[in-house]
Coordinates of C-alpha atoms in Angstrom, one line a residue:
Chain A
X1 CA 76.8 162.5 34.2
X2 CA 73.4 163.7 33.9
X3 CA 72.8 161.7 30.6
X4 CA 73.8 158.4 32.6
X5 CA 71.9 159.5 35.8
X6 CA 68.9 160.4 33.5
X7 CA 69.3 156.8 31.7
X8 CA 69.7 154.9 34.9
X9 CA 66.5 156.5 36.4
X10 CA 64.3 155.7 33.4
X11 CA 65.7 152.2 33.4
X12 CA 64.6 151.7 36.9
X13 CA 61.4 153.5 36.6
X14 CA 58.0 152.1 36.9
X15 CA 56.9 153.0 33.4
X16 CA 55.6 150.6 30.7
X17 CA 58.2 151.6 28.3
X18 CA 61.1 151.3 30.9
X19 CA 59.9 147.7 31.8
X20 CA 59.7 147.0 28.4
X21 CA 63.1 148.4 27.6
X22 CA 64.3 145.9 30.6
X23 CA 62.6 142.9 29.3
X24 CA 64.1 143.4 25.7
X25 CA 67.2 143.9 27.2
X26 CA 67.5 140.7 29.4
X27 CA 66.2 138.5 26.3
X28 CA 68.9 140.0 24.1
X29 CA 71.6 139.1 26.5
X30 CA 70.3 135.6 26.9
X31 CA 70.0 135.1 23.1
X32 CA 73.7 136.6 22.6
X33 CA 75.1 134.2 25.1
X34 CA 73.3 131.4 23.7
X35 CA 74.5 132.4 20.4
X36 CA 78.3 132.7 21.6
X37 CA 77.9 129.3 23.2
X38 CA 76.9 127.6 20.1
X39 CA 79.5 129.4 18.2
X40 CA 82.4 128.5 20.5
X41 CA 81.9 126.1 23.2
X42 CA 79.1 123.8 22.2
X43 CA 79.4 123.1 18.4
X44 CA 77.8 119.7 18.5
X45 CA 74.3 120.5 17.1
X46 CA 72.9 117.4 18.9
X47 CA 73.6 119.1 22.2
X48 CA 72.8 122.8 21.6
X49 CA 71.6 124.5 18.4
X50 CA 72.1 128.5 17.7
X51 CA 68.8 130.5 18.8
X52 CA 67.9 131.2 14.9
X53 CA 67.5 127.4 14.1
X54 CA 65.2 127.1 17.1
X55 CA 63.1 129.9 15.9
X56 CA 63.1 128.2 12.3
X57 CA 62.1 125.0 13.9
X58 CA 59.1 126.8 15.7
X59 CA 58.2 128.2 12.3
X60 CA 58.1 124.7 10.7
X61 CA 56.1 123.2 13.4
X62 CA 53.6 126.2 13.1
X63 CA 53.5 125.8 9.6
X64 CA 52.8 121.9 9.5
X65 CA 50.1 122.3 12.2
X66 CA 52.1 120.1 14.9
X67 CA 52.0 123.2 17.4
X68 CA 48.3 123.3 17.0
X69 CA 47.7 119.4 17.6
X70 CA 50.0 119.3 20.8
X71 CA 48.9 122.7 21.9
X72 CA 45.3 121.5 21.9
X73 CA 46.1 118.4 23.9
X74 CA 48.0 120.2 26.4
X75 CA 45.8 123.4 26.5
X76 CA 42.4 121.2 27.0
X77 CA 44.2 119.0 29.9
X78 CA 45.3 122.3 31.5
X79 CA 41.9 124.2 31.3
X80 CA 40.1 121.4 32.7
X81 CA 42.3 120.2 35.4
X82 CA 43.7 123.7 36.4
X83 CA 40.5 125.2 37.4
X84 CA 39.3 122.1 39.2
X85 CA 42.4 122.0 41.2
X86 CA 42.0 125.7 42.2
X87 CA 38.7 124.9 43.1
X88 CA 39.5 122.0 45.5
X89 CA 42.5 124.1 47.0
X90 CA 40.3 126.9 47.8
X91 CA 37.4 124.6 49.3
X92 CA 40.3 122.7 51.1
X93 CA 41.8 125.9 52.9
X94 CA 38.2 126.9 53.8
X95 CA 37.7 123.8 55.4
X96 CA 41.0 123.9 57.2
X97 CA 40.8 127.4 58.2
X98 CA 37.3 126.8 59.8
X99 CA 38.2 124.4 62.2
X100 CA 41.3 124.3 64.3
X101 CA 41.1 120.6 65.4
X102 CA 40.7 119.7 61.7
X103 CA 43.6 121.8 60.5
X104 CA 45.8 120.2 63.4
X105 CA 45.0 116.8 62.3
X106 CA 45.2 117.0 58.7
X107 CA 48.0 119.6 58.7
X108 CA 51.0 117.5 58.9
X109 CA 49.6 114.8 56.3
X110 CA 48.9 117.6 53.8
X111 CA 52.3 119.1 54.4
X112 CA 54.0 116.0 53.7
X113 CA 51.8 115.7 50.4
X114 CA 52.7 119.2 49.5
X115 CA 56.5 118.2 50.0
X116 CA 56.6 115.1 48.0
X117 CA 57.3 115.5 44.4
X118 CA 53.9 114.1 43.1
X119 CA 55.3 113.9 39.7
X120 CA 57.4 111.0 41.0
X121 CA 54.3 109.2 41.2
X122 CA 53.3 109.8 37.5
X123 CA 54.3 106.3 36.4
X124 CA 51.8 105.1 39.0
X125 CA 48.9 107.0 37.9
X126 CA 49.3 106.1 34.1
X127 CA 49.5 102.4 35.4
X128 CA 46.0 102.9 37.0
X129 CA 44.5 105.4 34.6
X130 CA 46.0 104.6 31.2
X131 CA 47.6 106.8 28.6
X132 CA 45.7 110.1 27.8
X133 CA 43.6 112.6 29.4
X134 CA 42.7 111.0 32.9
X135 CA 46.3 110.5 34.0
X136 CA 47.1 114.1 32.9
X137 CA 44.0 115.4 34.7
X138 CA 45.1 113.5 38.0
X139 CA 48.7 114.4 37.8
X140 CA 48.0 118.1 37.1
X141 CA 45.3 118.5 39.6
X142 CA 47.3 116.9 42.4
X143 CA 50.5 119.1 41.7
X144 CA 48.2 122.5 41.5
X145 CA 46.2 121.8 44.4
X146 CA 48.6 122.2 47.3
X147 CA 49.9 125.7 46.8
X148 CA 46.7 127.0 46.5
X149 CA 45.0 125.1 49.8
X150 CA 48.0 126.3 51.9
X151 CA 48.1 129.9 50.8
X152 CA 44.2 129.7 51.1
X153 CA 44.3 128.7 54.7
X154 CA 47.1 131.1 55.6
X155 CA 45.2 134.0 53.9
X156 CA 42.2 133.3 55.8
X157 CA 43.8 133.0 59.2
X158 CA 45.9 136.2 58.7
X159 CA 42.9 138.5 59.0
X160 CA 43.9 141.4 60.8
X161 CA 42.1 141.2 64.2
X162 CA 41.5 145.2 64.3
X163 CA 39.2 144.9 61.2
X164 CA 37.3 141.9 62.8
X165 CA 36.9 144.1 65.8
X166 CA 35.6 147.0 63.9
X167 CA 33.0 144.7 62.0
X168 CA 32.0 143.1 65.4
X169 CA 31.6 146.8 66.7
X170 CA 28.9 147.6 63.9
X171 CA 27.2 144.2 65.0
X172 CA 28.2 142.1 62.2
X173 CA 27.3 138.4 62.4
X174 CA 29.7 135.7 61.7
X175 CA 28.7 135.4 58.1
X176 CA 29.2 139.1 57.7
X177 CA 32.6 139.1 59.0
X178 CA 33.4 136.3 56.6
X179 CA 31.9 137.9 53.6
X180 CA 33.0 141.6 54.2
X181 CA 36.5 141.1 56.2
X182 CA 38.1 137.4 56.2
X183 CA 37.3 136.7 52.5
X184 CA 38.6 139.9 51.0
X185 CA 41.5 140.1 53.1
X186 CA 42.5 136.3 52.0
X187 CA 41.9 136.7 48.4
X188 CA 45.3 138.2 47.6
X189 CA 46.9 135.2 49.3
X190 CA 44.8 133.0 47.3
X191 CA 45.8 134.4 43.9
X192 CA 49.6 134.2 44.8
X193 CA 48.8 130.6 45.5
X194 CA 47.2 130.2 42.3
X195 CA 50.3 131.8 40.8
X196 CA 52.6 129.3 42.1
X197 CA 50.1 126.4 41.3
X198 CA 50.2 127.4 37.5
X199 CA 54.0 127.0 37.5
X200 CA 53.7 123.5 39.0
X201 CA 50.8 122.7 36.7
X202 CA 53.0 123.3 33.6
X203 CA 55.7 121.0 35.2
X204 CA 53.1 118.4 35.9
X205 CA 51.6 118.5 32.5
X206 CA 55.0 118.0 30.9
X207 CA 55.7 115.2 33.1
X208 CA 52.3 113.4 32.4
X209 CA 52.8 113.8 28.8
X210 CA 56.5 112.3 28.9
X211 CA 55.1 109.2 30.2
X212 CA 51.5 108.9 29.1
X213 CA 50.2 110.6 26.1
X214 CA 50.2 110.8 22.1
X215 CA 49.9 114.4 22.0
X216 CA 51.0 117.7 23.7
X217 CA 54.0 119.6 24.2
X218 CA 55.5 117.1 26.6
X219 CA 55.0 114.3 23.9
X220 CA 56.4 116.7 21.3
X221 CA 59.5 117.3 23.5
X222 CA 60.1 113.7 24.1
X223 CA 59.7 112.7 20.4
X224 CA 62.1 115.5 19.4
X225 CA 64.7 114.4 22.0
X226 CA 64.4 110.7 20.9
X227 CA 65.1 111.7 17.2
X228 CA 67.7 114.2 18.3
X229 CA 66.0 117.1 17.0
X230 CA 67.4 119.7 19.4
X231 CA 66.1 122.6 17.5
X232 CA 62.1 121.3 17.7
X233 CA 62.8 120.4 21.3
X234 CA 63.8 123.8 22.3
X235 CA 61.1 125.4 20.2
X236 CA 58.5 123.6 22.5
X237 CA 60.3 124.7 25.5
X238 CA 60.1 128.2 24.4
X239 CA 56.5 127.8 23.9
X240 CA 56.1 126.3 27.7
X241 CA 58.0 129.3 28.8
X242 CA 55.7 131.6 27.3
X243 CA 52.8 129.9 28.8
X244 CA 54.6 130.3 32.0
X245 CA 55.4 133.9 31.8
X246 CA 51.9 134.9 30.5
X247 CA 50.3 133.0 33.3
X248 CA 52.7 134.7 35.9
X249 CA 51.8 138.1 34.5
X250 CA 48.0 137.6 34.5
X251 CA 48.0 136.4 38.0
X252 CA 50.4 139.1 39.4
X253 CA 48.2 141.8 37.8
X254 CA 45.2 140.1 39.3
X255 CA 46.8 140.3 42.8
X256 CA 47.8 144.0 42.3
X257 CA 44.3 144.7 41.4
X258 CA 42.7 142.8 44.4
X259 CA 45.3 144.4 47.0
X260 CA 46.8 147.7 45.6
X261 CA 47.4 148.6 49.2
X262 CA 50.4 146.3 49.6
X263 CA 52.2 147.7 46.4
X264 CA 52.6 151.1 47.6
Chain B
X1 CA 18.5 171.7 84.3
X2 CA 19.5 168.0 85.0
X3 CA 20.1 165.9 82.0
X4 CA 19.2 162.1 81.8
X5 CA 21.9 159.5 82.0
X6 CA 23.1 158.1 78.9
X7 CA 25.4 155.7 79.9
X8 CA 25.7 153.8 83.3
X9 CA 28.6 151.7 84.5
X10 CA 28.2 149.9 87.6
X11 CA 30.6 147.9 89.5
X12 CA 32.3 146.7 86.7
X13 CA 35.4 144.3 87.0
X14 CA 37.5 142.4 84.8
X15 CA 40.0 139.6 85.2
X16 CA 41.8 138.0 82.6
X17 CA 42.4 134.2 83.3
X18 CA 45.3 132.6 81.4
X19 CA 45.7 128.9 81.8
X20 CA 49.0 128.1 83.6
X21 CA 49.8 131.9 84.2
X22 CA 48.8 134.4 86.8
X23 CA 45.4 135.8 86.3
X24 CA 45.4 139.8 85.4
X25 CA 42.9 141.8 87.3
X26 CA 42.5 144.5 84.7
X27 CA 39.6 146.8 86.2
X28 CA 38.2 146.6 89.8
X29 CA 34.7 148.0 90.7
X30 CA 34.4 150.7 88.0
X31 CA 31.4 153.1 88.5
X32 CA 30.8 155.9 86.2
X33 CA 27.7 157.6 85.0
X34 CA 27.7 159.9 81.8
X35 CA 25.1 162.3 81.0
X36 CA 23.3 162.7 77.7
X37 CA 25.5 165.1 75.5
X38 CA 28.4 164.8 78.0
X39 CA 32.0 164.7 76.7
X40 CA 34.0 162.4 79.3
X41 CA 37.7 161.5 78.9
X42 CA 39.5 158.6 80.9
X43 CA 43.1 158.9 81.3
X44 CA 45.5 156.9 83.1
X45 CA 48.9 155.0 82.7
X46 CA 49.3 152.6 80.0
X47 CA 47.9 149.1 81.3
X48 CA 45.3 150.8 83.4
X49 CA 42.7 148.9 81.7
X50 CA 41.0 151.9 80.0
X51 CA 40.7 150.6 76.6
X52 CA 39.5 147.2 78.2
X53 CA 36.6 149.5 79.9
X54 CA 35.7 151.0 76.4
X55 CA 35.6 147.5 74.8
X56 CA 33.2 146.3 77.8
X57 CA 31.0 149.5 77.2
X58 CA 30.9 148.4 73.4
X59 CA 30.2 144.9 74.0
X60 CA 33.1 143.7 72.3
X61 CA 34.4 142.3 75.9
X62 CA 32.3 140.5 78.5
X63 CA 33.0 142.0 82.0
X64 CA 33.8 139.5 84.9
X65 CA 31.4 141.4 87.2
X66 CA 29.0 144.3 86.9
X67 CA 26.8 146.1 84.4
X68 CA 26.8 148.5 81.8
X69 CA 23.5 150.1 80.7
X70 CA 22.8 152.6 77.9
X71 CA 19.6 154.5 78.0
X72 CA 18.5 152.2 80.9
X73 CA 19.1 149.0 78.6
X74 CA 21.8 146.5 79.8
X75 CA 24.5 146.2 77.5
X76 CA 25.3 142.3 76.4
X77 CA 26.9 143.0 72.8
X78 CA 27.6 145.7 70.4
X79 CA 24.7 147.8 69.2
X80 CA 23.4 150.6 67.1
X81 CA 23.2 152.9 70.2
X82 CA 27.0 153.2 70.3
X83 CA 30.0 153.3 68.0
X84 CA 33.7 152.9 68.3
X85 CA 36.4 155.1 66.8
X86 CA 39.4 152.6 67.1
X87 CA 43.1 153.5 67.7
X88 CA 44.7 151.4 64.9
X89 CA 43.9 151.6 61.1
X90 CA 40.7 149.7 61.2
X91 CA 39.3 150.8 57.9
X92 CA 38.9 148.3 55.2
X93 CA 42.0 148.7 52.8
X94 CA 39.9 147.3 49.8
X95 CA 36.9 149.6 50.1
X96 CA 37.0 153.5 49.0
X97 CA 36.3 156.3 51.4
X98 CA 32.6 156.4 50.8
X99 CA 32.2 152.5 51.1
X100 CA 34.3 152.6 54.5
X101 CA 32.0 155.4 55.8
X102 CA 29.0 153.4 54.8
X103 CA 30.3 150.0 56.1
X104 CA 28.5 150.0 59.5
X105 CA 25.2 150.9 57.4
X106 CA 25.8 148.1 54.9
X107 CA 26.1 145.7 57.8
X108 CA 23.0 146.8 59.4
X109 CA 20.9 146.3 56.0
X110 CA 20.7 150.0 55.0
X111 CA 19.7 150.4 51.4
X112 CA 22.6 151.4 49.0
X113 CA 20.7 154.8 48.4
X114 CA 20.1 155.7 51.7
X115 CA 23.6 154.7 52.9
X116 CA 25.3 156.4 50.2
X117 CA 23.3 159.6 51.2
X118 CA 24.1 159.3 54.9
X119 CA 27.7 158.5 54.0
X120 CA 28.3 161.9 51.8
X121 CA 26.6 163.9 54.5
X122 CA 29.3 162.7 57.3
X123 CA 32.0 162.8 54.8
X124 CA 31.1 166.5 54.7
X125 CA 30.8 167.1 58.4
X126 CA 34.2 165.3 58.8
X127 CA 35.9 167.4 56.0
X128 CA 36.6 164.6 53.7
X129 CA 34.8 166.2 50.5
X130 CA 36.8 165.2 47.3
X131 CA 38.3 162.1 48.7
X132 CA 35.2 159.9 48.4
X133 CA 36.6 157.5 46.0
X134 CA 40.2 157.5 47.3
X135 CA 41.6 154.4 49.2
X136 CA 42.8 154.4 52.7
X137 CA 46.3 153.7 51.8
X138 CA 46.2 156.8 49.6
X139 CA 45.2 159.3 52.6
X140 CA 47.2 160.7 55.4
X141 CA 47.1 159.4 58.9
X142 CA 45.0 162.4 59.9
X143 CA 42.6 161.8 57.0
X144 CA 42.2 158.3 57.8
X145 CA 41.3 159.3 61.2
X146 CA 38.5 161.4 59.7
X147 CA 37.1 158.5 57.8
X148 CA 37.3 156.3 61.0
X149 CA 35.0 159.3 62.9
X150 CA 32.8 159.5 60.0
X151 CA 32.3 155.8 59.8
X152 CA 31.3 155.8 63.5
X153 CA 29.0 158.9 63.2
X154 CA 27.2 157.5 60.1
X155 CA 25.4 155.0 62.2
X156 CA 23.8 157.6 64.1
X157 CA 25.1 156.3 67.6
X158 CA 23.8 157.9 70.8
X159 CA 27.2 157.4 72.4
X160 CA 30.7 157.7 70.5
X161 CA 33.4 155.7 72.0
X162 CA 36.9 156.9 71.1
X163 CA 39.9 154.7 71.8
X164 CA 43.1 156.8 71.6
X165 CA 41.8 158.0 68.3
X166 CA 44.7 160.6 67.6
X167 CA 47.6 158.5 69.1
X168 CA 49.2 157.8 66.0
X169 CA 49.1 161.2 64.7
X170 CA 51.9 163.9 64.9
X171 CA 51.4 166.8 67.2
X172 CA 50.3 169.4 64.7
X173 CA 48.0 167.2 62.9
X174 CA 46.7 165.8 66.4
X175 CA 45.7 169.4 67.7
X176 CA 43.9 170.1 64.3
X177 CA 41.7 166.7 64.9
X178 CA 41.2 167.9 68.4
X179 CA 39.5 171.1 67.2
X180 CA 37.8 169.3 64.5
X181 CA 36.3 166.7 66.8
X182 CA 35.0 169.3 69.2
X183 CA 33.3 171.3 66.3
X184 CA 31.6 167.8 65.2
X185 CA 30.5 167.3 68.8
X186 CA 28.9 170.6 69.1
X187 CA 27.1 170.1 66.0
X188 CA 26.0 166.2 66.2
X189 CA 25.2 166.6 70.2
X190 CA 26.7 163.2 70.9
X191 CA 27.4 161.8 74.1
X192 CA 31.3 160.9 73.8
X193 CA 33.6 158.7 76.0
X194 CA 37.2 159.3 75.0
X195 CA 40.2 156.9 76.0
X196 CA 43.7 159.0 75.8
X197 CA 46.9 159.1 77.4
X198 CA 47.3 162.8 76.4
X199 CA 46.3 164.8 79.3
X200 CA 46.1 168.2 77.6
X201 CA 43.8 166.4 75.0
X202 CA 41.7 165.2 77.8
X203 CA 41.2 168.4 79.5
X204 CA 40.8 170.6 76.2
X205 CA 37.9 168.5 75.1
X206 CA 36.1 167.3 78.2
X207 CA 33.3 168.2 80.4
X208 CA 34.8 165.9 83.0
X209 CA 38.1 163.9 83.2
X210 CA 38.3 160.6 84.9
X211 CA 41.9 159.4 86.3
X212 CA 42.4 155.7 86.3
X213 CA 44.9 154.2 88.7
X214 CA 47.4 151.8 87.6
X215 CA 46.5 148.1 87.3
X216 CA 44.0 146.9 88.4
X217 CA 42.4 150.0 87.1
X218 CA 40.2 151.9 89.5
X219 CA 38.8 155.4 89.4
X220 CA 41.4 157.4 91.2
X221 CA 39.6 160.8 90.6
X222 CA 36.8 162.6 88.5
X223 CA 37.6 166.3 87.7
X224 CA 34.9 168.6 86.2
X225 CA 36.7 171.0 83.6
X226 CA 35.2 174.3 84.0
X227 CA 36.5 176.0 81.1
X228 CA 34.3 177.9 78.9
X229 CA 32.8 176.6 75.5
X230 CA 33.2 177.0 72.7
X231 CA 36.9 176.3 73.3
X232 CA 39.5 177.0 70.5
X233 CA 43.4 176.2 71.0
X234 CA 44.4 179.6 72.8
X235 CA 42.5 177.9 75.9
X236 CA 45.6 175.7 76.2
X237 CA 47.6 178.7 77.3
X238 CA 45.4 179.8 79.8
X239 CA 46.5 179.4 83.5
X240 CA 43.2 177.5 84.6
X241 CA 44.0 174.7 81.7
X242 CA 47.6 174.7 82.9
X243 CA 46.5 174.0 86.1
X244 CA 44.1 171.3 85.4
X245 CA 46.8 169.5 83.4
X246 CA 49.3 170.0 86.2
X247 CA 46.9 168.3 88.7
X248 CA 46.0 165.3 86.5
X249 CA 49.7 164.8 85.7
X250 CA 50.5 164.6 89.3
X251 CA 47.9 162.1 90.1
X252 CA 49.1 159.8 87.2
X253 CA 52.9 160.2 87.9
X254 CA 52.3 158.8 91.4
X255 CA 50.4 155.9 89.8
X256 CA 53.2 155.3 87.4
X257 CA 55.9 155.4 90.3
X258 CA 53.9 153.2 92.3
X259 CA 53.5 150.8 89.5
X260 CA 57.2 150.8 88.8
X261 CA 58.1 149.9 92.2
X262 CA 55.6 146.9 92.6

């Protein structure tokens, strides 16, 4: 009883070790289910291969330099377009939050654009901009900009009125209220928008590379799929998954650092 | 010895106009003058406009009619001669205690070194030593209100405006904070206007208690509290204290009952 109770308490605790144990456990369970599936239900290796073969393929791609080539193509496109998207999103959110009429006028249109799966327009952008960097840039920026824009506006409007009153009572002018109250209050919202945008950017880049490129993770996945190399295909999916998880962890910790009072 | 007038409230009225709905008359014809160094409390049923009056005195809200003057100058906006201790948590959650206390000074362009010095002084005055680098969410409600008081004192106002500062605290913490406030007031010699709905708090702290009627808020009665100073919590058990509380309670009770009928 006490042993199990103690184990349970440890596993649901906040310590670094217990969270590592939890992650390791969930990864192990997924790998186990995957292994069992390939051994019993889906034995056709065109459809699904066991985890070990995927890691072997990953090793092969690392050794022959393909991961590097594709990684540079995808990485450069993301590193250029994602910051641009964040910048435009924050700027747009600032503009929308600063003027009610503007927000009411542009809001519904932006909401519609946010809801449309922009990736569906990918073939059109490729027809306009050709294969390669330009179309990747536009597609990734477009999918990533909206979450940032929306959360920035929401964050700027969410400001606690009591804090604004306190600032005003100390004779703060509009600019001082903005820099010392409104902006810091909105920052964690912005970061949570950036986190969502990162996940969307990864989808955007893969789709852009499916349709219009000669290199990149999306290109490699498509190429592997067309040659029925399921192991290589899944190896690149794992790499993309890792990028998603790392980005998510980074932005989550930034959020926690910017707004510690929300997490206790 | 007659003291000079610090705060003069003359013929203040306030109406809230709301499009498509009936206008609310919050305050009607308020006249009140507060002497330098005097501690005045305003009590009244909820909705009697006492917080609105405080906001008008600070300059956060504009009156519909009448004037407020501080040291002879008419108030149109917040100024350095007044500071508010607000009722809710109005501390900046992303700033440490010392940065919160120094906030008003930073807004007014005081140099970093000077405002740190001043903030440290008022951190000591308010009994916050050792908590300088804590964040508000790491403090208890009582400690947070100490920070609120220290922040208001730091800008060295002539008049301290307190808007139900201890309403959210439990009874024991509230009593401790009341005696702390008295001690600080005696040390700093500020003019204080306190809004509260705790009658015993008003009597315990004040030189004078002003009782507001229900909406529209008007001054129903002013009561001089002639209890000897310095006061400690013992005084709350004295017959004179109980008589004051009883008298004010009856005034407010009538107002509440009338408010219920209308």
